[in-house]
Short mmCIF file of C-alpha atoms in Angstrom, two decimals:
data_model
loop_
_atom_site.label_atom_id
_atom_site.label_comp_id
_atom_site.label_asym_id
_atom_site.label_seq_id
_atom_site.Cartn_x
_atom_site.Cartn_y
_atom_site.Cartn_z
CA UNK A 230 -11.29 134.04 -28.56
CA UNK A 231 -13.63 131.15 -29.39
CA UNK A 232 -12.36 127.60 -29.48
CA UNK A 233 -12.81 127.32 -33.26
CA UNK A 234 -10.83 130.50 -33.92
CA UNK A 235 -8.09 129.44 -31.51
CA UNK A 236 -8.00 126.06 -33.24
CA UNK A 237 -7.64 127.67 -36.67
CA UNK A 238 -4.90 130.05 -35.51
CA UNK A 239 -2.93 127.21 -33.90
CA UNK A 240 -3.12 125.10 -37.06
CA UNK A 241 -2.19 128.08 -39.23
CA UNK A 242 0.94 128.67 -37.13
CA UNK A 243 1.85 125.00 -37.55
CA UNK A 244 1.48 125.30 -41.32
CA UNK A 245 3.49 128.53 -41.25
CA UNK A 246 6.37 126.79 -39.44
CA UNK A 247 6.20 124.00 -42.01
CA UNK A 248 6.50 126.40 -44.95
CA UNK A 249 9.29 128.43 -43.35
CA UNK A 250 11.26 125.24 -42.70
CA UNK A 251 10.81 124.29 -46.36
CA UNK A 252 12.16 127.71 -47.36
CA UNK A 253 15.21 127.24 -45.13
CA UNK A 254 15.91 123.74 -46.41
CA UNK A 255 15.41 124.65 -50.08
CA UNK A 256 16.48 128.31 -50.35
CA UNK A 257 17.23 128.26 -54.10
CA UNK A 258 13.79 129.53 -55.16
CA UNK A 259 13.72 132.30 -52.56
CA UNK A 260 17.28 133.24 -53.50
CA UNK A 261 16.36 133.45 -57.19
CA UNK A 262 13.33 135.63 -56.43
CA UNK A 263 15.54 138.09 -54.51
CA UNK A 264 18.37 138.08 -57.05
CA UNK A 265 16.13 138.96 -60.02
CA UNK A 266 15.12 142.43 -58.71
CA UNK A 267 18.73 143.16 -57.77
CA UNK A 268 19.82 142.20 -61.29
CA UNK A 269 17.14 144.53 -62.67
CA UNK A 270 18.50 147.35 -60.51
CA UNK A 271 22.00 146.73 -61.85
CA UNK A 272 20.75 146.53 -65.42
CA UNK A 273 18.55 149.62 -65.45
CA UNK A 274 20.87 151.75 -63.34
CA UNK A 275 24.22 151.00 -64.93
CA UNK A 276 23.31 149.86 -68.47
CA UNK A 277 20.16 151.82 -69.38
CA UNK A 278 20.17 154.47 -66.67
CA UNK A 279 22.06 157.06 -68.69
CA UNK A 280 19.59 156.97 -71.59
CA UNK A 281 16.41 156.47 -69.59
CA UNK A 282 17.38 158.98 -66.91
CA UNK A 283 17.39 161.78 -69.49
CA UNK A 284 13.63 161.43 -69.88
CA UNK A 285 12.56 161.68 -66.26
CA UNK A 286 12.94 165.43 -65.90
CA UNK A 287 16.08 165.60 -63.79
CA UNK A 288 17.23 163.78 -60.70
CA UNK A 289 19.03 160.50 -60.26
CA UNK A 290 17.60 157.60 -62.22
CA UNK A 291 18.27 155.15 -59.37
CA UNK A 292 15.93 157.26 -57.22
CA UNK A 293 13.24 157.04 -59.89
CA UNK A 294 13.52 153.34 -60.69
CA UNK A 295 13.96 151.87 -57.19
CA UNK A 296 10.27 152.17 -56.12
CA UNK A 297 9.24 150.35 -59.29
CA UNK A 298 11.81 147.62 -58.73
CA UNK A 299 10.55 147.19 -55.16
CA UNK A 300 7.08 146.53 -56.52
CA UNK A 301 8.51 144.05 -59.02
CA UNK A 302 10.25 142.31 -56.12
CA UNK A 303 6.93 142.05 -54.29
CA UNK A 304 5.34 140.55 -57.40
CA UNK A 305 8.23 138.12 -57.87
CA UNK A 306 7.91 136.98 -54.26
CA UNK A 307 4.36 135.85 -54.91
CA UNK A 308 5.74 133.27 -57.35
CA UNK A 309 6.87 131.20 -54.35
CA UNK A 310 3.27 130.83 -53.20
CA UNK A 311 1.97 129.57 -56.54
CA UNK A 312 4.71 126.95 -56.77
CA UNK A 313 4.44 125.87 -53.13
CA UNK A 314 0.66 125.50 -53.25
CA UNK A 315 0.79 123.59 -56.54
CA UNK A 316 3.46 121.21 -55.22
CA UNK A 317 1.34 120.38 -52.19
CA UNK A 318 -1.80 119.93 -54.28
CA UNK A 319 -0.17 117.68 -56.90
CA UNK A 320 1.93 115.54 -54.53
CA UNK A 321 -1.06 114.48 -52.42
CA UNK A 322 -0.09 115.98 -49.06
CA UNK A 323 -3.31 118.01 -49.01
CA UNK A 324 -5.35 114.81 -49.17
CA UNK A 325 -3.43 113.62 -46.13
CA UNK A 326 -4.17 116.89 -44.33
CA UNK A 327 -7.87 116.48 -45.05
CA UNK A 328 -7.93 113.15 -43.22
CA UNK A 329 -6.47 114.81 -40.12
CA UNK A 330 -8.06 117.11 -37.55
CA UNK A 331 -6.66 120.26 -39.15
CA UNK A 332 -8.51 123.48 -39.84
CA UNK A 333 -9.10 123.74 -43.59
CA UNK A 334 -8.17 127.43 -43.63
CA UNK A 335 -4.75 126.68 -42.10
CA UNK A 336 -3.26 125.31 -45.32
CA UNK A 337 -3.71 128.51 -47.34
CA UNK A 338 -2.99 130.79 -44.39
CA UNK A 339 0.35 129.06 -43.74
CA UNK A 340 1.41 129.41 -47.37
CA UNK A 341 0.34 133.05 -47.68
CA UNK A 342 1.85 134.27 -44.41
CA UNK A 343 5.07 132.35 -45.02
CA UNK A 344 5.43 133.82 -48.50
CA UNK A 345 4.71 137.34 -47.25
CA UNK A 346 7.45 137.01 -44.62
CA UNK A 347 9.95 135.77 -47.21
CA UNK A 348 9.03 138.55 -49.63
CA UNK A 349 9.34 141.31 -47.02
CA UNK A 350 12.79 140.02 -46.02
CA UNK A 351 13.73 139.98 -49.69
CA UNK A 352 12.58 143.60 -50.04
CA UNK A 353 14.98 144.57 -47.25
CA UNK A 354 17.83 143.09 -49.29
CA UNK A 355 16.68 144.92 -52.43
CA UNK A 356 16.57 148.23 -50.53
CA UNK A 357 20.08 147.54 -49.23
CA UNK A 358 21.33 146.89 -52.76
CA UNK A 359 19.66 150.08 -54.01
CA UNK A 360 21.29 152.13 -51.24
CA UNK A 361 24.67 150.68 -52.20
CA UNK A 362 24.03 151.80 -55.81
CA UNK A 363 23.26 155.38 -54.78
CA UNK A 364 19.56 155.36 -53.89
CA UNK A 365 19.00 158.30 -51.55
CA UNK A 366 15.40 158.58 -50.26
CA UNK A 367 14.46 161.65 -48.25
CA UNK A 368 11.59 159.97 -46.38
CA UNK A 369 11.14 160.44 -42.66
CA UNK A 370 10.03 157.78 -40.20
CA UNK A 371 6.32 158.26 -40.93
CA UNK A 372 6.87 158.05 -44.70
CA UNK A 373 9.02 154.91 -44.33
CA UNK A 374 6.35 153.25 -42.19
CA UNK A 375 3.69 154.17 -44.75
CA UNK A 376 5.87 152.80 -47.58
CA UNK A 377 6.46 149.54 -45.71
CA UNK A 378 2.73 149.27 -45.00
CA UNK A 379 1.89 149.78 -48.68
CA UNK A 380 4.46 147.18 -49.76
CA UNK A 381 3.05 144.76 -47.19
CA UNK A 382 -0.50 145.40 -48.44
CA UNK A 383 0.34 144.82 -52.09
CA UNK A 384 2.41 141.74 -51.19
CA UNK A 385 -0.55 140.23 -49.35
CA UNK A 386 -2.83 140.98 -52.31
CA UNK A 387 -0.52 139.41 -54.89
CA UNK A 388 0.22 136.43 -52.65
CA UNK A 389 -3.48 135.56 -52.31
CA UNK A 390 -3.88 135.78 -56.09
CA UNK A 391 -0.84 133.53 -56.55
CA UNK A 392 -2.29 131.05 -54.08
CA UNK A 393 -5.34 130.80 -56.32
CA UNK A 394 -3.09 130.32 -59.35
CA UNK A 395 -1.27 127.51 -57.55
CA UNK A 396 -4.58 125.81 -56.83
CA UNK A 397 -5.81 125.85 -60.44
CA UNK A 398 -2.43 124.99 -62.01
CA UNK A 399 -2.15 121.38 -63.14
CA UNK A 400 1.65 121.21 -62.98
CA UNK A 401 4.45 122.97 -61.14
CA UNK A 402 5.73 124.32 -64.46
CA UNK A 403 2.42 126.01 -65.21
CA UNK A 404 2.28 127.36 -61.64
CA UNK A 405 5.64 129.03 -62.18
CA UNK A 406 4.62 130.49 -65.55
CA UNK A 407 1.06 131.71 -64.92
CA UNK A 408 2.07 134.52 -62.49
CA UNK A 409 4.61 135.91 -64.98
CA UNK A 410 2.25 138.59 -66.40
CA UNK A 411 1.77 139.96 -62.88
CA UNK A 412 5.53 140.24 -62.42
CA UNK A 413 6.04 142.15 -65.67
CA UNK A 414 2.95 144.37 -65.50
CA UNK A 415 4.94 147.14 -63.70
CA UNK A 416 7.05 147.48 -66.87
CA UNK A 417 3.92 148.72 -68.65
CA UNK A 418 3.46 151.38 -65.99
CA UNK A 419 5.58 154.04 -64.37
CA UNK A 420 8.20 151.67 -62.93
CA UNK A 421 10.91 152.27 -65.55
CA UNK A 422 9.83 155.39 -67.47
CA UNK A 423 7.02 157.96 -67.07
CA UNK A 424 3.81 156.99 -68.93
CA UNK A 425 3.93 160.39 -70.67
CA UNK A 426 6.74 159.07 -72.87
CA UNK A 427 4.59 156.18 -74.20
CA UNK A 428 2.31 156.06 -77.26
CA UNK A 429 -1.28 157.17 -76.60
CA UNK A 430 -2.94 153.75 -76.24
CA UNK A 431 -0.12 152.36 -74.14
CA UNK A 432 -0.03 155.52 -72.03
CA UNK A 433 -3.76 155.16 -71.28
CA UNK A 434 -3.23 151.55 -70.18
CA UNK A 435 -0.19 152.48 -68.09
CA UNK A 436 -2.04 155.23 -66.28
CA UNK A 437 -5.07 153.11 -65.37
CA UNK A 438 -3.55 149.74 -64.62
CA UNK A 439 -3.27 148.69 -60.92
CA UNK A 440 0.47 149.04 -60.40
CA UNK A 441 0.99 152.62 -61.57
CA UNK A 442 -0.81 154.34 -58.64
CA UNK A 443 0.97 151.98 -56.24
CA UNK A 444 4.35 152.87 -57.72
CA UNK A 445 3.58 156.60 -57.73
CA UNK A 446 2.44 156.46 -54.09
CA UNK A 447 5.56 154.54 -53.09
CA UNK A 448 7.76 156.95 -55.04
CA UNK A 449 6.05 159.94 -53.43
CA UNK A 450 6.52 158.52 -49.93
CA UNK A 451 10.19 157.72 -50.44
CA UNK A 452 11.28 160.62 -52.64
CA UNK A 453 8.82 163.38 -51.74
CA UNK A 454 7.28 163.63 -55.22
CA UNK A 455 3.58 164.60 -55.55
CA UNK A 456 1.18 161.76 -54.80
CA UNK A 457 -2.19 163.36 -55.58
CA UNK A 458 -5.01 160.83 -55.79
CA UNK A 459 -2.61 157.93 -56.35
CA UNK A 460 -2.69 156.95 -52.66
CA UNK A 461 -6.45 156.39 -52.68
CA UNK A 462 -6.25 154.51 -55.97
CA UNK A 463 -3.41 152.37 -54.62
CA UNK A 464 -5.36 151.46 -51.48
CA UNK A 465 -8.47 150.71 -53.52
CA UNK A 466 -6.55 148.43 -55.90
CA UNK A 467 -4.78 146.63 -53.04
CA UNK A 468 -8.08 146.10 -51.22
CA UNK A 469 -9.84 144.84 -54.33
CA UNK A 470 -7.01 142.50 -55.32
CA UNK A 471 -6.78 141.11 -51.78
CA UNK A 472 -10.49 140.37 -51.63
CA UNK A 473 -10.51 138.83 -55.10
CA UNK A 474 -7.50 136.64 -54.34
CA UNK A 475 -8.75 135.62 -50.90
CA UNK A 476 -12.27 134.59 -51.89
CA UNK A 477 -11.15 133.04 -55.18
CA UNK A 478 -8.46 130.87 -53.58
CA UNK A 479 -10.74 129.77 -50.74
CA UNK A 480 -13.51 128.92 -53.19
CA UNK A 481 -11.19 126.85 -55.39
CA UNK A 482 -9.62 125.07 -52.41
CA UNK A 483 -12.92 124.13 -50.80
CA UNK A 484 -14.25 122.79 -54.12
CA UNK A 485 -11.29 120.48 -54.68
#
């Protein structure tokens, strides 16, 4: 490993420790991000599950909705990145970092990796809540590993995009609001109901938006439903979103 790469990795780990310590000292935001998906599980399973479950073609509604809620939890976790990056940019700490011998890539890397770790831990809690509500996946070890890998991939993609949002946001309030469409996009997909039940125009959008193939792949891995070409579409979307978020956030950061 070259000296420059080793230098960047060391600084990134320092920034990661900084962000994880912030999360431990101020857990309210992380707690809220975890609680929201659990509240959605409770709402859709116990309040709307009876009505919505009748339209999914048999089976338990909690088994249908849980993969979609997991994706919503991954999207909600990215909110932490946008807020954290914006706070650092607006409070002047980044200007202080720039006067120090710190790798420029370490700032974003620390935020992104820290947020991904928090989000993945939150997903474990959401899965635990779903199991307590009756979620019964039939996935084997390989399918679980593939599902975790897909959730990790989409979390990384959304976190990089949120990092870019945090960089362009002028205030913390706008940083918390701008990622909201990403968090609710799964609703206009197959997260809650099958797209076949939607009006024609909305069904077309639901079928071709990024989150639907990801949800269908995750649902197929966990519940054994047909995946078809959704896996390739999911990987393509995750790759594209990761590259867009990564290069966009780096470009914005280096220009400021």
